[in-house]
Amino acid sequence: MPKDRPELPPVEELLTAAVTAVGGVERPGQVKMAQAVRDAVESEEHLAVQAGTGTGKSLAYLVPAIRHAAESGEAVVVSTATIALQRQLVDRDLPRLADALEGLLPNRPEFAILKGRRNYLCRHKMAAGMPEDEDDQLFDPREVSATGRMVQRIQDWADDTETGDRDEIVPGVSDQAWRQFSVTARECLGAQRCPSGADCFAELARERAGEADVVVTNHALLAIDAMEDFAVLPEHDVVVVDEAHELADRVTSVVTGELSEATVSLAVRRAGRLIEQGVADRLQEAGEDLRALLAAAPPGRVDTLPQSLGMTLALVRDAAFACITALGPRNKDKDDPENAGLRKAAFTMLDDVHDTAQRMLDAFGPAAGGTGSGRDAPETADSDSRASDSGASCTGSSGTGASASGGPAGRAGGDAEAEEIHRAEVVWLEEGRGRVPPTLRVAPLSVGGMLRDKLFGERTVVLTSATLALGGTFDSLARQWGLRPGEWTGLDVGSPFDHPRRGILYVATHLPQPGRDGLPEAYVDEIAELIEAAGGRTLGLFSSMRAAKAATEALRERLDVPLLCQGDDSTGQPVKQFAGDPATCLFGTLSLWQGVDVPGPSLTLVIIDRIPFPRPDDPLASARQRHVAASGGNGFMAVAATHAALLLAQGAGRLLRSMDDRGVVAVLDPRLATARYSGFLLNSLPPYWRTTDPGKVREALRRLTADL
């Protein structure tokens, strides 16, 4: 401890004060976690903590984090995956905690929330009236009218807002409307050059964060801060990653690049205002070639690079580079903010198109990537402009896209499975849907190396979630994070819930295995009988929206209880309606598996239709699975079973949300009890009392309903 800082109360005393102030009850698991976080910070050792729902894990990591900030004088960064948890921390937990600890620490704890730049209103863009690029395919009069109303709401709100934070606008606005008032970090002119720099909402948010003890952010911005060459977040030596089970997926999303005719056309529209038409036309023609090629290609993973695709990607890359060259020096209009803004926007899109095309070529090895367009690292006028909210620039044109072995991984006639070992990245084509054209994407096989070098190598990291121990150990997720044995400690502080007495895990072994032809009729019958026994009160978690809608349509004709389906109402009201009416049932897919918190009698039964393995044609999951198998491991267990275990645990965790909750988790897929991998999956779930007897379960549900 620095000599000029007073000795602070121990973590245990601060935690007791905090729990008392919020009217809570101190729990053994919470105390154990707070002590472990303190020890990890003091010893500078990474820590993974599984803390079940009801433990009070937010206070368990916030109290030692605040104490460390007060002692060291440096901020602690808390990263979350969801907006809901960010709001809970900033609007509820941290204000009450600051009040509770104010008299025990030298100064009142300060906190701030920091998001990516595109989440804040850009005063310069609004004042300059910089034209926004409209998608030529979006001329539906109804959508134009709705967007116009949202634009007017944003303009009215802009006159009064003190933060410029998009999340203040309730109800929310579409991305299309918001883009007219925001810029990404790479499009930003920088505070020194922008006429509105002194009043910039994003810069003001960064200033507030720089004075805070605790800075709340999200996994995407945390990844960008770790991987860029300059700081996005304030100086810090400790990071707490809440909802850590989502860290690898969120970071993967940050570093995934995409290329389509739409992205090329947007770059053309931006650059076409500023360069000779003939140069822009060359890029437009390359984009049209790409559109025709992708429209005729089958969706899915691209294991070897077809000659036609390689040539088209090279054309796009070289045409984008020609446009970049035609724009001239990047700081050419530094004294003309309006033109500088237009040029910065053009450079941003052209850089993305060029770098992503090169990255896709590099993914198949030097023979495919060639020498590129000869483009050097782009010059920058201010370093802040290099931070990308989308994260596509985190890899650049010479990063993870290179062959891991240095060999030509995409050589014609090679064996795809053998070549997969040498590939550091995966390229795949997503088919077009509605107005969204076919899109080529590229992502790393693993982000573990990035996290190990850039996040864990620089600071102490505490990772926590209600679901980290898959199959009974932390090893699966530790591998995803890039942590090696001996570099971290794992701790499961348990849950205050008495799972065997409060919940039943029912596996319907009498049902057939799920097939690929939709929801079997026997499953529909089973769901109907369970809901009737529960008197509604059911959350149905389905592996696909198709299955959720099929079950909804079939059961609405058979049941007398209200049945809602995710997607029926775009306002987000179904969850509120479900929570407010115990007779109501709610069916849905992925976001409901992890995003529903409904304590009380409205949720007595959770139905899971099948083990949520990734789709066999999922490009990343299948490539990662083959990579593990080709390296001598068990690809199915390392990838597919781990994915399923995580989602199953999250889904089963929807049942008990308060100390008074009781109920049943019903898994209709018999493989959970009969397959060779069932032990791994079952050991990932809360320790509910287990049965395969449908009669016992229905009778238990009737008793629960009668008692409510």
Coordinates of N, CA and C in Angstrom, one line a residue, residues 324-417:
I324 N -8.7 4.4 -52.1 CA -7.9 5.0 -50.9 C -6.8 5.9 -51.4
T325 N -6.1 5.4 -52.5 CA -5.0 6.2 -53.0 C -5.6 7.5 -53.6
A326 N -6.7 7.4 -54.3 CA -7.3 8.6 -55.0 C -7.8 9.6 -54.0
L327 N -8.1 9.2 -52.8 CA -8.5 10.2 -51.7 C -7.4 11.1 -51.3
G328 N -6.2 10.6 -51.4 CA -5.0 11.4 -51.0 C -4.7 11.3 -49.6
P329 N -3.9 12.2 -49.0 CA -3.5 12.1 -47.6 C -4.7 12.2 -46.7
R330 N -4.6 11.4 -45.6 CA -5.7 11.3 -44.7 C -6.0 12.6 -43.9
N331 N -5.0 13.5 -43.7 CA -5.2 14.7 -43.0 C -5.3 15.9 -43.9
K332 N -5.6 15.7 -45.2 CA -5.7 16.7 -46.2 C -6.6 17.9 -45.8
D333 N -7.7 17.6 -45.3 CA -8.7 18.7 -45.0 C -8.8 18.9 -43.5
K334 N -7.7 18.9 -42.8 CA -7.8 19.0 -41.3 C -8.4 20.3 -40.9
D335 N -8.3 21.4 -41.7 CA -8.8 22.7 -41.3 C -10.3 22.9 -41.9
D336 N -10.8 21.9 -42.5 CA -12.2 21.9 -43.0 C -13.0 20.8 -42.4
P337 N -13.6 21.0 -41.2 CA -14.2 19.8 -40.5 C -15.2 19.1 -41.3
E338 N -16.0 19.8 -42.1 CA -17.1 19.1 -42.8 C -16.5 18.2 -43.8
N339 N -15.6 18.6 -44.7 CA -15.0 17.8 -45.6 C -14.1 16.7 -44.9
A340 N -13.5 17.0 -43.8 CA -12.7 16.1 -43.1 C -13.6 14.9 -42.6
G341 N -14.8 15.3 -42.2 CA -15.7 14.2 -41.7 C -16.1 13.3 -42.8
L342 N -16.4 13.9 -44.0 CA -16.8 13.1 -45.2 C -15.6 12.2 -45.6
R343 N -14.4 12.7 -45.6 CA -13.3 11.9 -46.0 C -13.0 10.8 -45.0
K344 N -13.1 11.1 -43.7 CA -12.9 10.1 -42.7 C -13.9 9.0 -42.8
A345 N -15.2 9.3 -43.1 CA -16.2 8.2 -43.3 C -15.8 7.4 -44.5
A346 N -15.4 8.0 -45.6 CA -15.0 7.2 -46.7 C -13.8 6.3 -46.5
F347 N -12.8 6.9 -45.8 CA -11.6 6.1 -45.5 C -12.0 4.9 -44.6
T348 N -12.9 5.1 -43.7 CA -13.3 4.0 -42.8 C -13.9 2.8 -43.5
M349 N -14.8 3.1 -44.4 CA -15.5 2.0 -45.2 C -14.5 1.4 -46.2
L350 N -13.7 2.2 -46.8 CA -12.7 1.6 -47.8 C -11.7 0.8 -47.1
D351 N -11.2 1.2 -45.9 CA -10.3 0.4 -45.1 C -10.9 -0.9 -44.8
D352 N -12.2 -0.9 -44.3 CA -12.8 -2.1 -43.9 C -12.9 -3.1 -45.1
V353 N -13.4 -2.6 -46.3 CA -13.5 -3.4 -47.5 C -12.2 -4.0 -47.9
H354 N -11.1 -3.1 -47.9 CA -9.8 -3.6 -48.3 C -9.3 -4.6 -47.4
D355 N -9.3 -4.3 -46.1 CA -8.7 -5.2 -45.1 C -9.4 -6.5 -45.0
T356 N -10.7 -6.5 -45.1 CA -11.5 -7.7 -44.9 C -11.3 -8.6 -46.1
A357 N -11.2 -8.1 -47.3 CA -10.9 -8.9 -48.5 C -9.5 -9.5 -48.4
Q358 N -8.6 -8.7 -48.0 CA -7.2 -9.2 -47.8 C -7.2 -10.3 -46.7
R359 N -7.9 -10.1 -45.7 CA -7.9 -11.0 -44.6 C -8.5 -12.4 -45.0
M360 N -9.6 -12.3 -45.8 CA -10.2 -13.6 -46.3 C -9.2 -14.3 -47.2
L361 N -8.5 -13.6 -48.1 CA -7.5 -14.2 -48.9 C -6.4 -14.8 -48.0
D362 N -5.9 -14.1 -47.0 CA -4.9 -14.6 -46.1 C -5.3 -15.9 -45.4
A363 N -6.6 -16.0 -45.2 CA -7.1 -17.2 -44.4 C -6.7 -18.5 -45.1
F364 N -6.5 -18.4 -46.4 CA -6.2 -19.6 -47.2 C -4.7 -19.7 -47.5
G365 N -3.9 -18.9 -46.8 CA -2.4 -19.0 -46.9 C -1.8 -18.0 -47.9
P366 N -0.5 -17.8 -47.8 CA 0.2 -16.8 -48.7 C -0.1 -17.0 -50.2
A367 N -0.3 -18.3 -50.6 CA -0.5 -18.5 -52.0 C -1.8 -17.9 -52.5
A368 N -2.8 -17.8 -51.6 CA -4.1 -17.2 -52.0 C -4.0 -15.7 -51.8
G369 N -3.4 -15.3 -50.7 CA -3.4 -13.9 -50.3 C -2.5 -13.1 -51.2
G370 N -1.5 -13.7 -51.7 CA -0.6 -12.9 -52.6 C 0.1 -11.8 -51.8
T371 N 0.6 -10.9 -52.5 CA 1.4 -9.8 -51.9 C 0.5 -8.6 -51.6
G372 N -0.8 -8.8 -51.9 CA -1.8 -7.7 -51.6 C -1.6 -6.5 -52.6
S373 N -2.2 -5.4 -52.2 CA -2.1 -4.2 -53.1 C -0.9 -3.3 -52.9
G374 N -0.1 -3.8 -52.0 CA 1.1 -3.0 -51.7 C 0.8 -1.9 -50.7
R375 N -0.3 -2.0 -50.1 CA -0.7 -0.9 -49.2 C 0.1 -1.0 -47.9
D376 N 0.6 0.1 -47.4 CA 1.3 0.1 -46.2 C 0.2 0.4 -45.1
A377 N 0.7 0.3 -43.8 CA -0.2 0.7 -42.7 C -0.7 2.1 -42.9
P378 N -2.0 2.3 -42.8 CA -2.6 3.6 -43.0 C -2.1 4.6 -42.0
E379 N -1.8 5.8 -42.6 CA -1.4 6.9 -41.7 C -2.6 7.4 -41.0
T380 N -2.4 7.9 -39.8 CA -3.5 8.4 -39.0 C -3.2 9.8 -38.5
A381 N -4.2 10.6 -38.4 CA -4.0 12.0 -37.9 C -4.1 12.0 -36.4
D382 N -5.0 11.1 -35.8 CA -5.0 11.0 -34.4 C -5.3 9.6 -34.0
S383 N -4.7 9.1 -32.9 CA -4.7 7.7 -32.6 C -6.1 7.2 -32.2
D384 N -6.9 8.1 -31.7 CA -8.2 7.7 -31.3 C -9.1 7.2 -32.4
S385 N -8.8 7.7 -33.6 CA -9.6 7.3 -34.8 C -9.4 5.9 -35.2
R386 N -8.4 5.2 -34.6 CA -8.1 3.8 -35.0 C -8.9 2.8 -34.2
A387 N -9.6 3.2 -33.2 CA -10.4 2.3 -32.5 C -11.7 2.0 -33.2
S388 N -11.9 0.7 -33.5 CA -13.1 0.3 -34.2 C -14.2 -0.2 -33.3
D389 N -15.4 0.4 -33.4 CA -16.5 -0.1 -32.6 C -16.9 -1.5 -33.1
S390 N -16.7 -1.8 -34.4 CA -17.1 -3.1 -34.9 C -16.0 -4.1 -34.6
G391 N -14.8 -3.7 -34.4 CA -13.7 -4.6 -34.0 C -13.0 -5.2 -35.2
A392 N -13.5 -4.9 -36.5 CA -12.9 -5.6 -37.6 C -11.4 -5.3 -37.7
S393 N -11.0 -4.1 -37.3 CA -9.6 -3.7 -37.4 C -8.7 -4.3 -36.4
C394 N -9.3 -5.1 -35.4 CA -8.5 -5.7 -34.4 C -7.5 -6.7 -34.9
T395 N -7.8 -7.3 -36.1 CA -6.9 -8.2 -36.7 C -6.0 -7.6 -37.8
G396 N -6.6 -6.7 -38.5 CA -5.8 -6.1 -39.6 C -5.6 -7.0 -40.8
S397 N -4.9 -6.6 -41.7 CA -4.7 -7.4 -42.9 C -3.5 -8.3 -42.8
S398 N -2.8 -8.3 -41.7 CA -1.7 -9.2 -41.6 C -1.7 -10.0 -40.3
G399 N -2.8 -10.0 -39.6 CA -2.9 -10.6 -38.3 C -3.3 -12.1 -38.4
T400 N -4.5 -12.4 -37.8 CA -4.9 -13.8 -37.6 C -5.2 -14.5 -38.9
G401 N -5.3 -13.7 -40.0 CA -5.7 -14.4 -41.2 C -4.6 -15.2 -41.8
A402 N -3.4 -15.1 -41.4 CA -2.3 -15.8 -42.0 C -2.4 -17.3 -41.6
S403 N -1.9 -18.2 -42.5 CA -1.9 -19.6 -42.2 C -1.1 -19.9 -40.9
A404 N -1.7 -20.7 -40.0 CA -1.0 -21.0 -38.7 C 0.3 -21.7 -39.0
S405 N 0.4 -22.5 -40.0 CA 1.7 -23.2 -40.2 C 2.6 -22.5 -41.2
G406 N 2.1 -21.4 -41.8 CA 2.9 -20.7 -42.8 C 2.8 -21.4 -44.2
G407 N 2.1 -22.5 -44.3 CA 1.9 -23.1 -45.6 C 0.7 -22.7 -46.3
P408 N 0.5 -23.1 -47.6 CA -0.6 -22.7 -48.4 C -1.8 -23.6 -48.1
A409 N -2.6 -23.2 -47.0 CA -3.6 -24.0 -46.5 C -4.8 -24.2 -47.5
G410 N -4.9 -23.3 -48.5 CA -6.0 -23.4 -49.5 C -5.6 -24.0 -50.8
R411 N -4.5 -24.8 -50.9 CA -4.1 -25.3 -52.2 C -5.1 -26.2 -52.8
A412 N -5.2 -26.1 -54.1 CA -6.3 -26.9 -54.8 C -6.0 -28.4 -54.7
G413 N -7.1 -29.1 -54.5 CA -7.0 -30.6 -54.5 C -6.5 -31.1 -53.1
G414 N -6.3 -30.3 -52.1 CA -5.9 -30.8 -50.8 C -7.0 -31.4 -50.1
D415 N -6.7 -32.1 -49.0 CA -7.8 -32.7 -48.2 C -8.2 -31.6 -47.2
A416 N -9.6 -31.3 -47.2 CA -10.1 -30.2 -46.4 C -9.8 -30.4 -44.9
E417 N -10.0 -31.6 -44.4 CA -9.9 -31.8 -43.0 C -8.4 -31.7 -42.6

